[in-house]
PDB file of C-alpha atoms in Angstrom:
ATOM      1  CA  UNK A   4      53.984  53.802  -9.846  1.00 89.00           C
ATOM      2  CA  UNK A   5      51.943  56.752 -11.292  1.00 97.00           C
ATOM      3  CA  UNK A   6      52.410  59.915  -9.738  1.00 98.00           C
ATOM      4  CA  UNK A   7      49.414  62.524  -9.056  1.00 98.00           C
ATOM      5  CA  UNK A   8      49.025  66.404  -9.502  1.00 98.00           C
ATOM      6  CA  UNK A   9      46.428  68.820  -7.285  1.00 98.00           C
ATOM      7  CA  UNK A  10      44.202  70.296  -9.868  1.00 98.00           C
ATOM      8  CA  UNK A  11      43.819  73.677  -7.066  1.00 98.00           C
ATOM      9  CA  UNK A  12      47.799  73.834  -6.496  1.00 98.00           C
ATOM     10  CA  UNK A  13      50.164  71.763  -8.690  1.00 97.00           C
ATOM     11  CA  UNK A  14      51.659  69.695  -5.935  1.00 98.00           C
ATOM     12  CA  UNK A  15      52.630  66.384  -7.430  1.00 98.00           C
ATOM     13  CA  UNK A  16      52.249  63.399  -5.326  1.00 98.00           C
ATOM     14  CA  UNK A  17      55.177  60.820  -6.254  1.00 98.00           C
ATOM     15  CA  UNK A  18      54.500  57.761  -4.384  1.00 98.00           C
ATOM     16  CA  UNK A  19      58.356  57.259  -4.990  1.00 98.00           C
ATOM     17  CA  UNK A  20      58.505  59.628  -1.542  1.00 98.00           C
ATOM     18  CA  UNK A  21      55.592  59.379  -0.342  1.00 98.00           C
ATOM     19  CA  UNK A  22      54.519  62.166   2.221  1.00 98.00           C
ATOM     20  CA  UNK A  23      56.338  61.568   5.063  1.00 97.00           C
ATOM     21  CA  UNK A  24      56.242  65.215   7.068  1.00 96.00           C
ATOM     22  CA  UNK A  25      52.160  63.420   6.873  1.00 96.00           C
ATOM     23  CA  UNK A  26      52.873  59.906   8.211  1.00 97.00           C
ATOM     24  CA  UNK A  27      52.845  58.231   4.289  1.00 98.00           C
ATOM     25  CA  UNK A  28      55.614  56.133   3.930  1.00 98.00           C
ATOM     26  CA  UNK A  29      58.052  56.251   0.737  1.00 98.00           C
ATOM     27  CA  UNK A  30      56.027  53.544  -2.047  1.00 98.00           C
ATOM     28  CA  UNK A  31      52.770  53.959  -1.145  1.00 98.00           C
ATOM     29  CA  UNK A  32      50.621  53.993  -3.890  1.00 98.00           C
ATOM     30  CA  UNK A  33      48.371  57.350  -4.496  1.00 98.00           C
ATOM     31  CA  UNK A  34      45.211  55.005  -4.452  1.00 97.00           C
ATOM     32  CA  UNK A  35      46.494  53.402  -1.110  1.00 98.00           C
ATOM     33  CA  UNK A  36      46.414  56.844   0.680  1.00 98.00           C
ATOM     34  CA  UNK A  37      44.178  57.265   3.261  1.00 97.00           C
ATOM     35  CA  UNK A  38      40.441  58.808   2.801  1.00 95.00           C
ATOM     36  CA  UNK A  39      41.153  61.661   4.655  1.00 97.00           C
ATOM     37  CA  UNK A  40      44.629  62.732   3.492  1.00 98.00           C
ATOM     38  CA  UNK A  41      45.078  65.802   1.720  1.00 98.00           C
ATOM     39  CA  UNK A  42      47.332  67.910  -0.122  1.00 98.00           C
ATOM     40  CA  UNK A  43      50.110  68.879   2.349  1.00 98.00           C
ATOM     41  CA  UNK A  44      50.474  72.296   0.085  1.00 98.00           C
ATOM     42  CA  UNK A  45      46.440  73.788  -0.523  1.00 98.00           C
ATOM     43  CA  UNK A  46      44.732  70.828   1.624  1.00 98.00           C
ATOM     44  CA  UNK A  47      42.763  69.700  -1.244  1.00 98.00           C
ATOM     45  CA  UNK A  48      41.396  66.098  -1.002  1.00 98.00           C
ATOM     46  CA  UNK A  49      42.060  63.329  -3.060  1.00 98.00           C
ATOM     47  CA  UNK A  50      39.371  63.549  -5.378  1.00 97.00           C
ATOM     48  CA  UNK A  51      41.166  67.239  -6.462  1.00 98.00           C
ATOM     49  CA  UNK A  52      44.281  65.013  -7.579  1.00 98.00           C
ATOM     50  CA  UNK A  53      44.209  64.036 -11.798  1.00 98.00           C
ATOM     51  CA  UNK A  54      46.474  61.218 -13.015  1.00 98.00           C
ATOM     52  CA  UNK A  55      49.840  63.165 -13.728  1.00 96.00           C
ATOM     53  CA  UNK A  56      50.707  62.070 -17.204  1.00 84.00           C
ATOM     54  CA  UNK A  57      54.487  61.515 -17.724  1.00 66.00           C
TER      55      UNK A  57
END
């Protein structure tokens, strides 16, 4: 799965993880997120996130 970095903060979203201090389990896709979740670092919303290339 492709991982995700916040343009505002550099918080990388690996879905490998997930989010789960934010209710997103471990293997859930970036594009599978809900609407309204944000960065759990600057807040930013998902449209502030740019494929993270490896």
């Amino acid at each position: 799965m492709q991982k995700f970095v916040c343009i505002p903060c550099t918080y990388v979203y690996d879905p490998e993880y997930g989010d789960p201090d934010n209710g997103i389990d471990p293997d859930t896709p970036f594009e599978d997120l809900p609407d309204d979740w944000v960065c759990p670092v600057c807040g930013a919303i998902k449209d502030e996130f740019d494929l993270l290339d490896d």
